[in-house]
Structure formats: structure tokens, C-alpha cells
């Protein structure tokens, strides 16, 4: 099995973004990857009910949109099924299909809890599908081959990915004789975008979609490229104005020190960098990445923004701005002998060009839930208000990126529990309508 490091993902994500619908990127800034979760922060989450997962491989068509001979090439695409709680075809019990995003599917089972946790209630089958060009679902055998030239890379886009999902959902329905089982698709972040697009494009295959923290409006001329960072700033300001001010001042302070003789080595020493800084960029990207990540995954019980600010505001009396920023860094990342600031050359942004999705949604869409945590910087590119009676939003003030579809925990705050309940209730209504229609 192929495994990739996080860095490599970011690298591949860059390709996804670049290849996805003729993207034009609008922000030069570094934005954390669109992952549903922050792996590092979630390393403590225990394995979810592993649900008797069974792995399968589907012989997937490389190119869904062309009849040229080479389009009939295939690759193995991984999908994973749990029928542990499924009521079976006799009762037309539902199927919940989770769409993998820009990462191997394996990472998702221990953190994406939504499907397994609602399965007993809905007597539903859980289906997880890996995104093409990730994990084990790589055309041309290896990633090196798959990314080799514009022809091989050309099949790496979201339209193909959604068509993959359609084929596999239909295949699974056939395999399990679940011909009349309704399907609800679920995704987080980029996967949530895929889920909502899927419901628009294949309404006959899915009765509804849950799109968690999906920044489907984060495209040029729809959402400002600065929106993401404005919200990061606001998150910090809300937690502590003093902390926010310290961070704001720190950028020019870093420049001031760097401009002195031996300034970079002073900064290297003060920030305990693993190797000497060769410019201030590595340091600035590192800090910017830390603030963004903290805001994006600002989830209970730790609330990392609070953690960073606790360090900054609580630094030893008399600390200067740099001393405070360092204390914030140490508070968030933990005490380390050194901090590795070597830039990973994988910066990306989400200035994806798309059409006026709101209009498209209104015209063609229904039965979509957009769930958003309002403090998640990506919510600036999300749908935050109901668009129709059946395109609904479930927002929470304190929510963070994709929190609602992650494993539910005893310690979850009331608002999170309520948010999940609301989503389940809406889905129940979709299914009730579906079964009523089926009967008549
Ligand atoms: C790209 O690589 C494939 C697979 O090796 C090869 O068949 C094809 O001719 C190449 N295409 C171009 C445009 O180089
Ligand atoms: C955004 O608007 C500007 C100015 O109207 C235009 O030049 C540009 O092509 C637009 N970008 C996209 C992706 O539509
Ligand atoms: C720091 O990170 C870079 C890139 O992620 C890696 O290549 C390097 O080995 C790391 N250095 C240390 C000292 O951990
Ligand atoms: C959201 O967080 C703020 C501060 O972090 C807190 O004061 C407020 O009570 C929280 N709201 C809810 C609904 O939990």
C-alpha cells in the first residue's frame, strides 16, 4: 500500500487545485490544506467503532467523458463498506456514502464518525470511497506515472471524481441488491464541495447531500481572497484583543530585527529554529500557518486559538513582542528543542473559479445541507444562509472545520450535539419523503 507524508499531500493538493476546473488562484498566501481535520491535532482521538469495514476495489473508468479508445483504460479504485447496521434490501434501508477528499481514505475512518454513529438509527449501510489519485486509487500504477505528463494528469479533476463516485454508488447498489435504497452523500471541506456538486449533477442517484465546511463560494470574484485571513484575525481578536495586537505588531518587529546586522541569527536563536533562517519568509510562513491552522481547527475542548493567546498574553512579565510570539508558539506546538521552519514548497490557495453557485443551486438544487462553523476561516467561502426550503444551512457560532462529521465525543458541547441532531432530523425528512414517494 502506498502511503504519503502530509507534505506530499499538500503537493498533490496543489495539483488538484491547479487542475480543478481551470483554476485561477487568487491569493498568494499560504492557506492550510482543505482537509476535514487536522491530523496532528486529532492524534489523540480514539479509533471510531470500526464497524466491520470491508475493503473492495472497483475497476474504474479513467475517463468518463470521452469515447476515444484510451478513455477506456481503467484503474482500481478503493471503497469500503460496512453493513453492520444495515437493514438490508428488503426494507430498502438507506446508504450513506462518504466521499473521500484530497487524501487517502485510510486516514478518515478513525476521525470521520458521522456515518458509523448514525448507522444504528437509520439502519444504514456506510460506504466510503477514495478519491482518484490518492491512497491506493492511483491510475497508471504509481503516482510518479500518474503525474508524468499533461495527458496522465488531465484525468485528475473533480468532474471525473464525481463521476467515479456515481459509478461506484450504482455498483454498490447492484452488488447488494439495494435497488430502491435511498443514498445520501456526505463530505467535508473539498469533499463537501464534491458532495454538493454530486447532488446537483446526479440528483437521480442521491436523495440528498451533507456538505460540511464546504467553501463552494471560495472562487475569484465571488469571495475576496482576503476573506480567509480576515476571519483568522477576527478569531484571534475575539479571544484576546491584546493577543491580536501583539501578533499584528510582530510582523514589522520581525522585519526590523532582520534588517540589523546578524538579524537573522538573532531571530533564529529567539525562535529556536532547527536550522538558521536564510530569510524571514520561512518564519513568517510558519507563524501564518500556525495562526491559520489554529483558527481553522479551533475546536473544543482545547480551542487552539485560546492556547496560542494564552502563551502570548501569559508570557513572562517584561517579555518583548518576539518573546511573546515565541511563547505562543511554544504553547501551541508544545515545548521542543527546536522548531522546524523549513518551508514546504506546497503553498496553495483556494481561489477556485466557478460559476455563480448560488444561482445554480437555486435553479437546480434541493436537499442539500451546508453545515458551517462560523469561526472556521473557510466559512467565508461557504453557504451561510438557507437558499431555498430544501437547501439548508446549519451553522454554529463556535464550530470549526468539519467538526460536525468528526467522531462525536462525550465532551462535545451542547451546540455541537444540537447541530448533529438538526442534520439528522433534516435527513430523516428527506428519507420519509422518499419512502412515501416510493410507496405511491
Ligand atoms: C504521457 O504518458 C503516457 C503514459 O506513459 C504516454 O502514453 C503518452 O504518450 C504521454 N503523453 C504525452 C503528451 O507526452
Ligand atoms: C474577475 O473579474 C475581473 C474584472 O471584472 C475579470 O477581469 C476576471 O476575468 C474575473 N475573473 C474570473 C475568474 O471570472
Ligand atoms: C524540517 O522539515 C523539512 C521539510 O519538511 C525536512 O526536510 C527536514 O528534514 C526537517 N528538519 C529537521 C531537523 O527535522
Ligand atoms: C462560544 O465561545 C465563546 C468564547 O469562546 C463563549 O463565550 C460562548 O459562550 C460560546 N458560545 C456557545 C453557544 O457555546
mmCIF file of C-alpha atoms and ligand atoms in Angstrom, residues 238-239 298 303 306 375 396-399 413-416, ligand 4:
data_model
loop_
_atom_site.group_PDB
_atom_site.id
_atom_site.type_symbol
_atom_site.label_atom_id
_atom_site.label_comp_id
_atom_site.label_asym_id
_atom_site.label_seq_id
_atom_site.Cartn_x
_atom_site.Cartn_y
_atom_site.Cartn_z
ATOM 1 C CA UNK A 238 -12.372 37.738 19.752
ATOM 2 C CA UNK A 239 -10.290 35.615 22.052
ATOM 3 C CA UNK A 298 -10.494 25.862 16.686
ATOM 4 C CA UNK A 303 -9.577 25.683 21.414
ATOM 5 C CA UNK A 306 -7.082 30.317 23.043
ATOM 6 C CA UNK A 375 -15.251 30.791 13.139
ATOM 7 C CA UNK A 396 -22.798 27.156 14.663
ATOM 8 C CA UNK A 397 -21.092 30.153 16.048
ATOM 9 C CA UNK A 398 -18.231 28.307 17.666
ATOM 10 C CA UNK A 399 -17.895 25.431 15.235
ATOM 11 C CA UNK A 413 -20.578 20.922 23.838
ATOM 12 C CA UNK A 414 -24.348 21.178 23.652
ATOM 13 C CA UNK A 415 -24.359 23.258 20.461
ATOM 14 C CA UNK A 416 -22.430 20.589 18.594
HETATM 15 C C1 LIG B 4 -18.689 30.451 22.055
HETATM 16 O O1 LIG B 4 -17.428 30.814 22.538
HETATM 17 C C2 LIG B 4 -17.400 31.991 23.301
HETATM 18 C C3 LIG B 4 -15.980 32.391 23.610
HETATM 19 O O2 LIG B 4 -15.038 31.442 23.176
HETATM 20 C C4 LIG B 4 -18.232 31.766 24.555
HETATM 21 O O3 LIG B 4 -18.247 32.935 25.334
HETATM 22 C C5 LIG B 4 -19.655 31.407 24.138
HETATM 23 O O4 LIG B 4 -20.416 31.086 25.289
HETATM 24 C C6 LIG B 4 -19.675 30.221 23.188
HETATM 25 N N1 LIG B 4 -20.996 30.064 22.658
HETATM 26 C C7 LIG B 4 -21.649 28.904 22.717
HETATM 27 C C8 LIG B 4 -23.009 28.894 22.102
HETATM 28 O O5 LIG B 4 -21.183 27.914 23.241
#
